[in-house]
């Protein structure tokens, strides 16, 4: 910047070099925003705008006879009293309570094994565990649908070969376990990668000092590694809770094979989908979606609260 | 104020190129919309959604006779899968085809939506007399024509001749006889059953109600009369419920891999199905060719001859079509032209809805190798005349069907009785209809 010969407290019109500096300054300050602009454009287009659209139509009711009518929060009160919605939530909570600990437990176990195991087959195992996640979940559900087929599925054929009475894995008492199986198979690898990355970031000096103190592998894992990857476990836990509550693909595909068990409201997402596209109740479907989001929010908040309390009592 | 330099600096080139690219993309996208034409001399393109296998063959016949029209055939899925897309496209205001295949039970809801063009203004009424009356009346309302009937599905009973003969079972003439034979068959061969109850197919079940004389829906404008649990319906529900509970027949899903396999290897010995069933079977159960025969549906009263319709479709024109005249002409030609309708019968085994084709001796006297040389068309022609023509569909078939799967499913799982399932269905549909603004009687 050029030095000026006039006193500095006299206001003067900006010189050409000052204009250029302001322009450059603006350009530099706006550059980061330009970088994140593409993401935000897409985010607004595909997440925010539909959210507002769904929110606004949930306040109306579009009747087959009589057109669209403003009904305020009536759709929401109807969802609150809707047994179909709550039975869907119940199914998902039941699924989550069992499937999420099993899946995260397995993911943790595999991550620990990979972390301390031999280097030789590590990449092979890492790829192998992660591979199911790479399969589109619709394809996975179709494959498992064939395997579960009550008459000619692979499992039924194996039962027949072993001369055992065939178990109908799509019967009402088994279908939730079968769906949980598909989800676990698909997402254990994904969660394992996250936990493994967290394990890799543990300083080796900690492990070495523990070994010097005489700790064996199991004690190191339980007392040092697991507490240190708690944030990663919390992350995968939240993802799993939200994902389980929003379950759609697996029940949708399996509903063609077991329509009497998986009706049109087995999960809240399925209920919202069918309300819109089968029953022409788009407004009610939007209300269901928002209520589901609210339930997911509450469950996540409870989970975070419990987790932070445990962390506070430990320190 | 300083004057900005007018020369373009080199570092600005990328920005300019990106701007030009963006502009050209926008112009290209805008310029892609089809232009409306009313004259048949200018090249016209119409889109046709249909799941009839290999319908391109008949479409090509049309294009040869009308060189200025190109028909874009799209298979947007079968039945419910296509209706979901159609409903979405109609609601969105764009993306719907010019001509679309719609089955009879789903016509009322699309007509009610106001998104099907009234074809009487494009000359549809001129072909009214060529069609079987009940098909035309289900495709039109108050003189307005909303679709051209394409095919129908008069129901009959097809059975494995060899399997019934193996256990000395005659053709069941009544439903009582059918139940007894089912029990005997299953006792003689525990790994097989006389037929399957398809728990995923409400369309089939409501056709059984149709045959029994039930009148679940009566529609008059926006007033609907609902008797989904009338005496005939309860009779049918109880009948199949008892048969399921006795374990003589299996509960399954139709049009799935399990079911195709079962039909191929003789796990099911019969199928109460419509006229398009045999053609369908010859595709999925090729190895059983020659072993099947067709007969009349089992009856509720000995000596009666009631039948019903299952399936069959019409071709409708949407209000989004920019070429409604061309679309109507295409729909009419496809379903009245002698060559096209004959091809539908002989190549895709569709059952015709035009009286001319129905009485064509080439069609009626045709023998079928799949049926061991039987003249199946003649049989189905006879059953077609026995269909009760006063049956009506509701304007919310999607909802009724998905609720049936839920409610009947509960009965199959043993949580309710079959009669309770029908009563619950009646209650659910009544409250739905009321909430949608209909007057329910």
XYZ file of C-alpha atoms in Angstrom:
756
model
C 0.000 0.000 0.000
C 1.328 3.438 -0.920
C 2.191 5.831 1.812
C 0.072 8.958 1.993
C 1.457 12.401 2.764
C -1.806 13.761 4.239
C -2.630 13.386 7.944
C -4.301 10.108 8.712
C -7.305 11.576 10.544
C -8.559 13.431 7.450
C -11.098 11.393 5.580
C -10.246 11.092 1.954
C -11.860 9.344 -0.999
C -10.470 5.843 -1.498
C -7.603 5.837 -3.917
C -7.486 3.440 -6.856
C -5.116 1.192 -4.995
C -7.452 1.146 -1.960
C -10.393 0.181 -4.197
C -8.352 -2.624 -5.656
C -7.421 -3.743 -2.134
C -11.062 -3.758 -1.004
C -11.958 -5.770 -4.070
C -9.138 -8.234 -3.457
C -10.055 -8.364 0.213
C -13.657 -9.151 -0.687
C -12.559 -11.755 -3.162
C -10.326 -13.443 -0.616
C -12.997 -13.314 2.062
C -15.650 -14.724 -0.274
C -13.503 -17.541 -1.678
C -14.311 -20.065 1.042
C -18.012 -19.375 0.585
C -17.691 -19.993 -3.142
C -16.109 -23.343 -2.359
C -18.977 -24.481 -0.198
C -21.604 -22.933 -2.480
C -22.115 -26.047 -4.688
C -22.807 -28.172 -1.647
C -25.212 -25.628 -0.190
C -27.039 -25.201 -3.486
C -27.662 -28.936 -3.661
C -28.418 -29.082 0.057
C -31.030 -26.349 -0.238
C -32.515 -27.807 -3.420
C -32.803 -31.385 -2.250
C -33.079 -31.198 1.524
C -34.336 -27.792 2.692
C -36.879 -27.048 -0.034
C -38.540 -30.512 0.143
C -38.550 -30.182 3.942
C -40.502 -26.939 3.747
C -42.757 -28.382 1.062
C -43.524 -31.443 3.187
C -44.029 -29.244 6.219
C -46.503 -27.046 4.404
C -48.542 -29.877 2.855
C -48.741 -31.595 6.240
C -50.971 -28.730 7.364
C -53.506 -29.426 4.628
C -55.678 -32.351 3.597
C -56.169 -33.090 -0.094
C -59.376 -35.075 -0.344
C -60.380 -37.163 -3.348
C -63.705 -35.321 -3.171
C -63.602 -31.667 -2.243
C -60.015 -30.742 -2.999
C -57.476 -29.272 -0.615
C -58.510 -27.964 2.785
C -56.428 -26.333 5.522
C -56.585 -28.507 8.627
C -53.799 -27.168 10.817
C -52.336 -29.756 13.144
C -55.140 -32.270 12.619
C -52.891 -34.615 10.655
C -50.417 -34.654 13.534
C -53.036 -35.434 16.178
C -54.270 -38.208 13.897
C -50.758 -39.672 13.736
C -50.494 -39.507 17.534
C -53.631 -41.654 17.796
C -52.706 -43.949 14.922
C -52.105 -47.501 16.126
C -50.402 -48.391 12.839
C -47.748 -45.711 13.352
C -47.000 -46.709 16.941
C -46.850 -50.407 16.128
C -44.276 -49.532 13.472
C -42.253 -47.559 16.032
C -42.565 -50.496 18.420
C -41.194 -52.898 15.800
C -38.253 -50.614 15.148
C -37.449 -50.086 18.822
C -37.578 -53.828 19.397
C -35.313 -54.355 16.432
C -32.926 -51.610 17.516
C -32.612 -52.742 21.121
C -31.251 -56.102 19.994
C -29.718 -55.514 16.597
C -27.719 -52.349 17.347
C -25.720 -53.752 20.312
C -25.102 -56.995 18.409
C -23.927 -55.153 15.310
C -21.762 -52.640 17.165
C -20.381 -55.406 19.370
C -19.355 -57.372 16.289
C -17.953 -54.251 14.633
C -15.903 -53.497 17.753
C -14.671 -57.072 17.975
C -13.617 -57.180 14.330
C -11.958 -53.775 14.604
C -9.997 -54.848 17.687
C -8.976 -58.105 16.016
C -7.806 -56.282 12.945
C -5.985 -53.748 15.044
C -3.996 -56.318 16.999
C -4.015 -59.231 14.610
C -1.483 -60.262 12.020
C -0.738 -57.825 9.254
C -0.766 -60.545 6.602
C -4.476 -60.980 6.027
C -5.536 -57.610 7.373
C -6.427 -56.024 4.033
C -8.261 -59.162 2.983
C -10.397 -59.136 6.117
C -10.955 -55.414 5.917
C -12.219 -55.790 2.349
C -14.225 -58.860 3.190
C -16.046 -57.303 6.115
C -16.730 -54.119 4.185
C -17.928 -55.779 0.985
C -21.582 -56.276 2.047
C -21.876 -52.518 2.536
C -20.884 -51.992 -1.087
C -23.849 -54.051 -2.274
C -26.910 -51.858 -2.903
C -29.368 -52.597 -0.133
C -32.151 -53.386 -2.606
C -29.998 -56.071 -4.201
C -29.097 -57.384 -0.758
C -32.760 -57.597 0.240
C -33.581 -59.452 -2.983
C -30.765 -61.955 -2.409
C -31.792 -62.526 1.196
C -35.419 -62.731 0.074
C -34.476 -65.676 -2.096
C -32.463 -67.257 0.720
C -35.381 -66.871 3.120
C -37.973 -68.210 0.646
C -40.313 -70.470 2.627
C -40.753 -73.077 -0.117
C -37.605 -73.120 -2.190
C -35.211 -70.791 -0.450
C -31.676 -71.947 0.264
C -32.182 -72.228 4.019
C -35.331 -74.282 3.554
C -33.476 -76.585 1.204
C -30.696 -77.019 3.768
C -33.264 -77.845 6.446
C -34.764 -80.467 4.147
C -31.343 -81.940 3.419
C -30.702 -82.300 7.143
C -34.184 -83.817 7.585
C -35.185 -81.049 9.976
C -38.601 -79.369 9.964
C -38.231 -76.263 7.843
C -38.296 -73.018 9.772
C -40.277 -70.291 8.051
C -37.888 -67.390 8.501
C -40.552 -64.999 7.288
C -43.166 -66.040 9.859
C -44.374 -63.285 12.222
C -42.156 -64.395 15.083
C -39.027 -64.628 12.930
C -39.336 -61.830 10.409
C -37.836 -59.150 12.660
C -34.826 -61.375 13.354
C -34.468 -62.050 9.629
C -34.527 -58.334 8.832
C -32.073 -57.667 11.662
C -29.802 -60.291 10.142
C -29.757 -58.517 6.796
C -28.988 -55.155 8.412
C -26.235 -56.576 10.589
C -24.651 -58.326 7.625
C -24.688 -55.129 5.650
C -23.576 -52.524 8.134
C -21.128 -54.296 10.457
C -18.307 -53.635 8.021
C -19.143 -49.972 7.721
C -19.187 -49.455 11.474
C -16.057 -51.539 11.820
C -14.159 -49.196 9.507
C -15.134 -46.187 11.632
C -14.070 -47.874 14.876
C -10.900 -49.211 13.266
C -9.916 -45.708 12.184
C -10.410 -44.532 15.757
C -8.301 -47.425 17.043
C -5.518 -46.563 14.624
C -5.348 -43.082 16.077
C -4.566 -44.349 19.574
C -0.981 -43.481 20.410
C 1.137 -46.680 20.463
C 2.998 -45.340 23.478
C -0.087 -45.861 25.605
C -0.261 -49.482 24.544
C 3.429 -49.984 25.110
C 3.344 -48.481 28.568
C 0.389 -50.718 29.435
C 2.300 -53.752 28.214
C 5.298 -52.709 30.299
C 2.950 -52.607 33.297
C 2.097 -56.212 32.532
C -1.343 -55.925 30.924
C -2.380 -58.675 28.517
C -4.190 -58.152 25.221
C -7.694 -58.569 26.648
C -7.148 -56.129 29.499
C -5.593 -53.610 27.154
C -8.585 -53.899 24.877
C -11.143 -53.566 27.662
C -9.504 -50.913 29.793
C -7.594 -48.786 27.322
C -8.755 -49.203 23.753
C -12.506 -49.339 24.212
C -12.736 -46.244 26.432
C -10.561 -44.364 23.952
C -12.791 -45.208 20.988
C -15.963 -44.307 22.897
C -16.571 -41.234 20.676
C -16.487 -43.428 17.580
C -18.877 -45.874 19.231
C -21.215 -43.030 20.092
C -21.114 -41.843 16.500
C -21.924 -45.262 15.093
C -24.570 -45.670 17.771
C -26.400 -42.500 16.753
C -26.193 -43.404 13.062
C -27.565 -46.850 13.794
C -30.463 -45.557 15.889
C -31.503 -43.082 13.212
C -30.998 -45.640 10.442
C -33.020 -48.320 12.210
C -35.936 -45.979 12.891
C -36.000 -45.057 9.207
C -35.827 -48.645 7.965
C -37.485 -49.019 4.589
C -35.635 -51.043 1.942
C -35.618 -54.450 3.582
C -39.294 -54.536 4.660
C -40.382 -53.140 1.282
C -38.617 -55.873 -0.674
C -39.617 -58.650 1.713
C -43.253 -57.513 1.760
C -43.808 -59.121 -1.644
C -42.693 -62.444 -0.176
C -44.523 -62.181 3.123
C -47.441 -59.800 2.571
C -49.463 -61.140 5.484
C -46.620 -60.474 7.917
C -45.251 -57.220 6.531
C -48.371 -55.290 5.696
C -48.362 -51.673 4.666
C -47.310 -50.274 8.050
C -44.628 -52.582 9.406
C -42.195 -49.677 9.754
C -43.097 -45.987 9.974
C -41.229 -45.230 6.736
C -43.162 -47.946 4.937
C -46.370 -46.509 6.371
C -45.498 -43.025 5.133
C -44.638 -44.383 1.671
C -47.861 -46.356 1.356
C -49.966 -43.530 2.732
C -48.664 -41.312 -0.061
C -48.467 -43.626 -3.036
C -51.057 -46.264 -2.268
C -53.704 -44.356 -0.326
C -53.254 -40.973 -2.042
C -52.881 -39.314 1.364
C -49.815 -37.173 0.669
C -50.551 -34.738 3.493
C -50.922 -37.480 6.072
C -47.743 -39.069 4.776
C -45.868 -35.797 5.368
C -47.205 -35.647 8.927
C -46.053 -39.233 9.550
C -42.579 -38.366 8.259
C -42.264 -35.386 10.605
C -43.486 -37.407 13.571
C -40.926 -40.093 12.727
C -38.208 -37.441 12.605
C -39.366 -36.207 16.001
C -39.187 -39.716 17.477
C -35.711 -40.191 15.994
C -34.659 -36.861 17.475
C -35.963 -37.811 20.917
C -34.255 -41.223 20.815
C -30.955 -39.669 19.744
C -31.221 -37.036 22.465
C -31.851 -39.705 25.117
C -28.899 -41.716 23.826
C -26.591 -38.682 23.879
C -27.787 -37.766 27.363
C -27.067 -41.239 28.725
C -23.695 -41.297 26.990
C -22.615 -37.907 28.298
C -23.744 -38.771 31.830
C -21.672 -41.950 31.759
C -18.704 -39.990 30.516
C -19.145 -37.426 33.301
C -19.362 -40.053 36.023
C -16.260 -41.779 34.675
C -14.114 -38.655 34.859
C -15.064 6.332 -10.307
C -12.525 4.425 -12.221
C -13.314 2.828 -15.577
C -12.949 -0.952 -15.425
C -10.694 -2.426 -18.081
C -12.649 -3.702 -21.099
C -10.159 -6.305 -22.183
C -10.798 -9.846 -20.885
C -7.984 -11.069 -18.736
C -6.684 -14.609 -19.200
C -7.605 -15.646 -15.665
C -11.246 -14.908 -16.517
C -11.373 -17.446 -19.374
C -12.493 -20.381 -17.178
C -15.349 -18.362 -15.722
C -16.565 -17.361 -19.177
C -16.394 -20.901 -20.484
C -18.379 -22.172 -17.523
C -20.996 -19.458 -18.057
C -21.322 -20.344 -21.738
C -21.629 -24.052 -20.928
C -24.309 -23.352 -18.355
C -26.248 -21.196 -20.787
C -26.092 -23.799 -23.520
C -27.291 -26.512 -21.141
C -30.255 -24.370 -20.115
C -31.130 -23.612 -23.728
C -30.852 -27.272 -24.651
C -33.091 -28.283 -21.778
C -35.698 -25.689 -22.641
C -35.655 -26.582 -26.290
C -36.451 -30.225 -25.626
C -40.150 -29.839 -24.942
C -42.421 -31.470 -27.517
C -44.458 -29.189 -29.672
C -48.177 -29.708 -29.878
C -49.594 -30.777 -33.214
C -53.127 -31.425 -34.240
C -52.520 -32.309 -37.853
C -51.642 -35.915 -38.560
C -49.358 -34.911 -41.387
C -46.655 -33.522 -39.140
C -44.447 -36.073 -37.384
C -45.880 -36.881 -33.977
C -44.399 -38.790 -31.089
C -46.592 -40.298 -28.408
C -45.532 -42.213 -25.337
C -47.297 -45.463 -24.431
C -46.921 -47.113 -21.042
C -47.787 -50.799 -21.203
C -46.639 -53.995 -19.551
C -48.106 -56.349 -22.147
C -45.142 -58.540 -23.092
C -43.753 -57.696 -26.517
C -46.465 -55.125 -27.283
C -43.930 -53.532 -29.637
C -45.082 -56.045 -32.250
C -48.584 -54.551 -32.418
C -47.208 -51.020 -32.095
C -44.979 -51.607 -35.132
C -48.077 -52.626 -37.127
C -49.614 -49.273 -36.203
C -46.498 -47.321 -37.141
C -46.378 -49.051 -40.529
C -49.963 -47.965 -41.214
C -49.330 -44.440 -39.873
C -45.828 -43.405 -40.970
C -46.074 -39.964 -39.396
C -46.620 -41.247 -35.909
C -43.877 -42.679 -33.745
C -44.976 -44.506 -30.609
C -42.491 -44.676 -27.771
C -43.252 -47.868 -25.817
C -42.232 -47.837 -22.162
C -42.703 -50.661 -19.674
C -43.132 -48.723 -16.444
C -43.821 -51.804 -14.365
C -46.748 -54.153 -13.919
C -49.944 -53.133 -12.176
C -49.418 -51.415 -8.833
C -45.806 -50.530 -9.658
C -46.925 -48.584 -12.719
C -49.869 -46.939 -10.934
C -47.539 -45.535 -8.295
C -45.465 -43.873 -11.033
C -48.557 -42.726 -12.880
C -50.104 -41.180 -9.765
C -46.869 -39.372 -8.971
C -46.464 -38.070 -12.519
C -50.092 -36.912 -12.688
C -49.785 -35.134 -9.356
C -46.493 -33.530 -10.375
C -48.041 -32.196 -13.561
C -45.469 -33.684 -15.871
C -43.944 -36.995 -16.859
C -47.164 -38.866 -17.562
C -47.459 -40.672 -20.906
C -49.941 -39.982 -23.667
C -51.494 -43.443 -23.585
C -51.364 -45.672 -20.534
C -52.546 -49.191 -19.699
C -54.966 -49.200 -16.743
C -56.821 -52.218 -15.378
C -60.584 -52.008 -14.797
C -60.481 -51.893 -10.963
C -58.207 -48.841 -11.061
C -60.111 -46.845 -13.659
C -62.571 -45.200 -11.217
C -59.837 -43.637 -9.109
C -58.032 -42.210 -12.120
C -61.293 -40.980 -13.619
C -62.116 -39.282 -10.310
C -58.753 -37.538 -10.299
C -59.841 -35.752 -13.463
C -56.534 -36.546 -15.128
C -57.881 -38.865 -17.849
C -58.979 -37.223 -21.061
C -62.591 -37.590 -22.176
C -62.189 -39.501 -25.424
C -65.738 -38.867 -26.614
C -64.566 -35.496 -27.875
C -62.027 -37.277 -30.063
C -64.477 -39.668 -31.660
C -64.309 -42.646 -29.297
C -68.057 -43.251 -29.240
C -67.913 -44.301 -32.876
C -66.413 -47.654 -31.848
C -68.636 -48.261 -28.819
C -70.663 -51.002 -30.493
C -67.600 -53.054 -31.320
C -66.960 -53.891 -27.691
C -68.419 -56.268 -25.150
C -70.926 -54.085 -23.239
C -69.645 -54.532 -19.667
C -66.089 -53.596 -20.688
C -67.315 -50.378 -22.310
C -69.514 -49.472 -19.344
C -66.603 -49.859 -16.902
C -64.514 -47.552 -19.092
C -67.064 -44.779 -19.412
C -69.277 -42.635 -17.186
C -72.331 -40.599 -18.208
C -71.571 -40.649 -21.899
C -67.939 -39.662 -21.376
C -65.415 -42.256 -22.459
C -62.229 -42.465 -20.419
C -60.515 -45.531 -21.857
C -60.659 -48.066 -24.669
C -61.008 -51.696 -23.469
C -57.995 -53.762 -24.426
C -58.478 -57.219 -22.999
C -60.463 -58.950 -20.301
C -60.004 -61.900 -18.016
C -63.010 -64.210 -17.815
C -62.258 -66.738 -15.127
C -62.099 -70.480 -15.328
C -60.387 -73.386 -13.653
C -57.197 -74.844 -15.074
C -55.860 -78.088 -13.671
C -53.149 -80.679 -14.162
C -54.888 -83.494 -15.912
C -52.212 -86.022 -15.013
C -52.185 -85.211 -11.297
C -55.957 -85.304 -10.876
C -56.089 -88.593 -12.801
C -53.306 -90.021 -10.616
C -55.512 -89.723 -7.546
C -58.775 -90.458 -9.387
C -60.186 -87.007 -8.770
C -62.855 -85.729 -11.186
C -63.099 -82.084 -12.226
C -64.719 -80.261 -9.257
C -68.061 -78.845 -10.332
C -68.899 -77.100 -7.067
C -66.847 -75.389 -4.391
C -67.904 -78.043 -1.874
C -66.506 -80.680 -4.187
C -63.363 -78.596 -4.600
C -62.839 -78.487 -0.823
C -63.265 -82.230 -0.480
C -60.913 -82.952 -3.359
C -58.344 -80.546 -1.889
C -58.344 -82.507 1.357
C -58.089 -85.852 -0.443
C -55.325 -84.592 -2.697
C -53.261 -83.320 0.199
C -53.733 -86.560 2.112
C -52.572 -88.582 -0.876
C -49.606 -86.306 -1.504
C -48.590 -84.263 1.562
C -45.881 -82.453 -0.357
C -48.344 -80.959 -2.811
C -51.726 -79.258 -2.693
C -54.608 -78.763 -5.037
C -54.046 -75.024 -5.229
C -52.548 -72.036 -3.470
C -54.366 -69.260 -1.674
C -52.537 -66.138 -2.800
C -52.436 -63.858 0.226
C -50.850 -61.061 -1.769
C -53.499 -60.918 -4.487
C -56.616 -58.980 -3.420
C -57.521 -58.553 -7.098
C -57.987 -62.318 -7.373
C -59.935 -62.504 -4.128
C -62.361 -59.758 -5.146
C -62.943 -61.582 -8.416
C -63.969 -64.601 -6.346
C -66.398 -62.313 -4.520
C -67.640 -61.176 -7.927
C -68.388 -64.769 -8.920
C -70.269 -65.368 -5.651
C -72.622 -62.487 -6.419
C -71.208 -60.031 -3.888
C -71.669 -56.290 -4.553
C -69.028 -54.668 -2.364
C -69.120 -51.274 -4.071
C -71.789 -49.197 -5.718
C -70.681 -45.818 -6.942
C -72.855 -42.946 -8.033
C -70.867 -39.757 -8.447
C -69.428 -39.014 -5.009
C -71.781 -41.331 -3.158
C -70.524 -44.805 -2.469
C -72.430 -47.709 -1.009
C -70.107 -50.157 0.735
C -71.052 -53.764 1.466
C -67.664 -55.404 1.584
C -68.956 -57.771 4.277
C -72.229 -58.738 2.633
C -73.479 -62.317 2.888
C -71.769 -63.519 -0.289
C -68.437 -62.019 0.760
C -68.607 -63.636 4.190
C -69.422 -66.940 2.524
C -66.337 -66.737 0.332
C -64.095 -65.607 3.211
C -65.326 -68.392 5.469
C -64.919 -70.982 2.726
C -61.284 -70.171 2.061
C -60.626 -69.652 5.767
C -61.800 -73.173 6.553
C -59.775 -74.576 3.700
C -56.653 -72.760 4.905
C -57.206 -73.867 8.494
C -57.585 -77.494 7.405
C -54.131 -77.141 5.850
C -55.346 -78.840 2.683
C -54.135 -75.896 0.609
C -51.082 -73.750 1.124
C -51.000 -70.005 1.631
C -48.488 -68.294 -0.574
C -47.828 -65.422 -2.886
C -48.458 -65.465 -6.613
C -46.217 -64.074 -9.338
C -43.102 -64.729 -7.270
C -40.192 -67.088 -7.902
C -41.397 -69.544 -5.269
C -44.743 -69.770 -7.018
C -43.303 -70.233 -10.520
C -41.139 -73.053 -9.188
C -44.100 -74.671 -7.477
C -46.179 -74.604 -10.652
C -43.318 -76.038 -12.671
C -42.666 -78.992 -10.442
C -46.238 -79.989 -9.719
C -46.550 -78.701 -6.153
C -49.818 -77.061 -7.209
C -52.256 -79.079 -9.283
C -54.671 -76.344 -10.284
C -55.192 -72.607 -10.558
C -58.462 -70.689 -10.505
C -57.480 -68.104 -13.020
C -58.476 -65.926 -15.929
C -58.125 -66.422 -19.663
C -54.668 -64.857 -19.718
C -53.471 -67.406 -17.152
C -52.637 -70.161 -19.643
C -50.548 -67.817 -21.792
C -48.741 -66.671 -18.702
C -48.162 -70.258 -17.545
C -46.730 -71.310 -20.879
C -44.003 -68.787 -20.195
C -43.135 -69.630 -16.588
C -43.957 -73.359 -16.496
C -42.877 -74.456 -19.955
C -41.949 -77.946 -18.840
C -45.546 -78.733 -17.884
C -46.831 -78.047 -21.375
C -49.475 -80.488 -22.538
C -50.478 -81.565 -19.047
C -52.998 -78.823 -18.313
C -56.705 -78.642 -19.119
C -59.241 -75.868 -18.679
C -62.752 -76.066 -17.279
C -65.478 -73.878 -15.851
C -64.948 -72.339 -12.390
C -66.339 -74.405 -9.498
C -69.824 -73.149 -8.692
C -71.595 -72.267 -5.464
C -74.775 -73.950 -6.606
C -74.722 -77.214 -8.512
C -75.636 -76.700 -12.127
C -75.063 -72.953 -12.121
C -72.630 -71.256 -14.457
C -71.482 -68.001 -12.889
C -68.133 -66.498 -13.710
C -66.218 -63.352 -12.986
C -63.516 -61.203 -14.489
C -59.952 -61.042 -13.200
C -57.607 -58.582 -14.763
C -57.714 -57.322 -18.247
C -56.849 -53.747 -19.045
C -57.863 -50.697 -20.954
C -55.835 -48.011 -22.659
C -56.496 -44.479 -21.450
C -55.234 -41.054 -22.514
C -53.955 -38.652 -19.853
C -54.807 -34.942 -19.753
C -51.060 -34.235 -19.871
C -50.953 -35.512 -23.453
C -50.071 -32.816 -25.957
C -51.487 -34.917 -28.797
C -54.817 -36.209 -27.476
C -56.298 -36.808 -30.936
C -53.313 -38.834 -32.087
C -53.264 -40.683 -28.762
C -56.982 -41.529 -29.030
C -56.572 -42.681 -32.616
C -53.735 -44.950 -31.525
C -55.665 -46.403 -28.582
C -58.706 -47.089 -30.751
C -56.690 -48.612 -33.596
C -54.694 -50.851 -31.240
C -57.836 -52.349 -29.783
C -60.118 -52.557 -32.827
C -57.845 -53.295 -35.755
C -58.355 -56.875 -36.917
C -54.675 -57.680 -37.326
C -53.633 -56.129 -34.020
C -56.350 -57.771 -31.935
C -55.683 -61.148 -33.557
C -51.998 -60.753 -32.719
C -52.869 -59.938 -29.085
C -54.808 -63.191 -28.870
C -52.401 -65.432 -30.684
C -49.068 -64.042 -29.532
C -49.718 -62.681 -26.064
C -52.779 -64.792 -25.193
C -54.837 -61.743 -24.254
C -58.569 -62.351 -24.175
C -60.309 -60.030 -26.654
C -62.959 -57.467 -25.802
C -64.198 -56.855 -29.337
C -67.195 -58.925 -30.363
C -65.769 -59.387 -33.846
C -62.620 -61.044 -32.547
C -64.617 -63.061 -30.019
C -66.698 -64.615 -32.777
C -63.836 -65.083 -35.225
C -63.680 -68.843 -35.910
C -59.906 -68.715 -36.278
C -59.747 -67.586 -32.675
C -62.472 -69.742 -31.191
C -61.407 -72.947 -32.892
C -57.724 -72.549 -32.134
C -56.241 -75.455 -30.207
C -53.605 -75.057 -27.591
C -50.637 -77.403 -27.273
C -50.131 -76.233 -23.703
C -53.587 -77.600 -22.991
C -53.068 -80.862 -24.814
C -55.008 -79.752 -27.862
C -58.038 -78.285 -26.043
C -59.939 -75.384 -27.660
C -59.429 -73.080 -24.652
C -60.611 -69.916 -26.388
C -63.997 -71.457 -26.978
C -64.291 -72.389 -23.303
C -63.311 -68.942 -22.114
C -65.641 -67.394 -24.675
C -68.461 -69.306 -23.026
C -67.438 -68.269 -19.503
C -67.144 -64.677 -20.688
C -70.874 -64.678 -21.360
C -71.531 -65.774 -17.772
C -69.941 -62.775 -16.103
C -72.240 -60.785 -13.826
C -72.223 -57.375 -15.482
C -73.531 -55.309 -12.573
C -70.313 -55.534 -10.524
C -68.660 -52.165 -9.810
C -65.261 -51.103 -8.512
C -64.554 -48.429 -5.912
C -62.682 -45.176 -6.585
C -60.028 -46.167 -4.057
C -59.002 -49.641 -5.112
C -55.388 -49.126 -3.967
C -56.531 -48.474 -0.412
C -59.024 -51.348 -0.347
C -56.410 -53.763 -1.633
C -53.639 -52.762 0.778
C -56.092 -52.955 3.697
C -57.272 -56.374 2.549
C -53.696 -57.641 2.633
C -53.382 -56.325 6.211
C -56.749 -57.518 7.517
C -56.883 -60.875 5.767
C -53.244 -61.382 6.670
C -54.146 -61.107 10.351
C -56.782 -63.798 9.862
C -54.265 -66.049 8.112
C -51.850 -65.560 11.012
C -54.635 -66.587 13.359
C -55.140 -63.316 15.245
C -58.703 -62.815 14.001
C -61.352 -64.856 12.271
C -61.945 -64.491 8.557
C -65.369 -62.959 9.090
C -63.893 -60.390 11.479
C -61.308 -59.576 8.819
C -64.054 -58.710 6.319
C -65.947 -56.646 8.925
C -62.754 -54.767 9.772
C -62.134 -54.138 6.088
C -65.622 -52.701 5.776
C -65.007 -50.408 8.768
C -61.582 -49.277 7.562
C -62.784 -48.510 4.053
C -65.853 -46.683 5.356
C -63.788 -44.355 7.543
C -61.304 -43.811 4.704
C -64.068 -42.946 2.255
C -65.620 -40.527 4.741
C -62.281 -38.846 5.433
C -61.794 -38.426 1.699
C -65.046 -36.542 1.343
C -67.308 -39.227 -0.073
C -70.876 -39.693 1.081
C -71.024 -43.247 2.357
C -74.261 -45.177 2.496
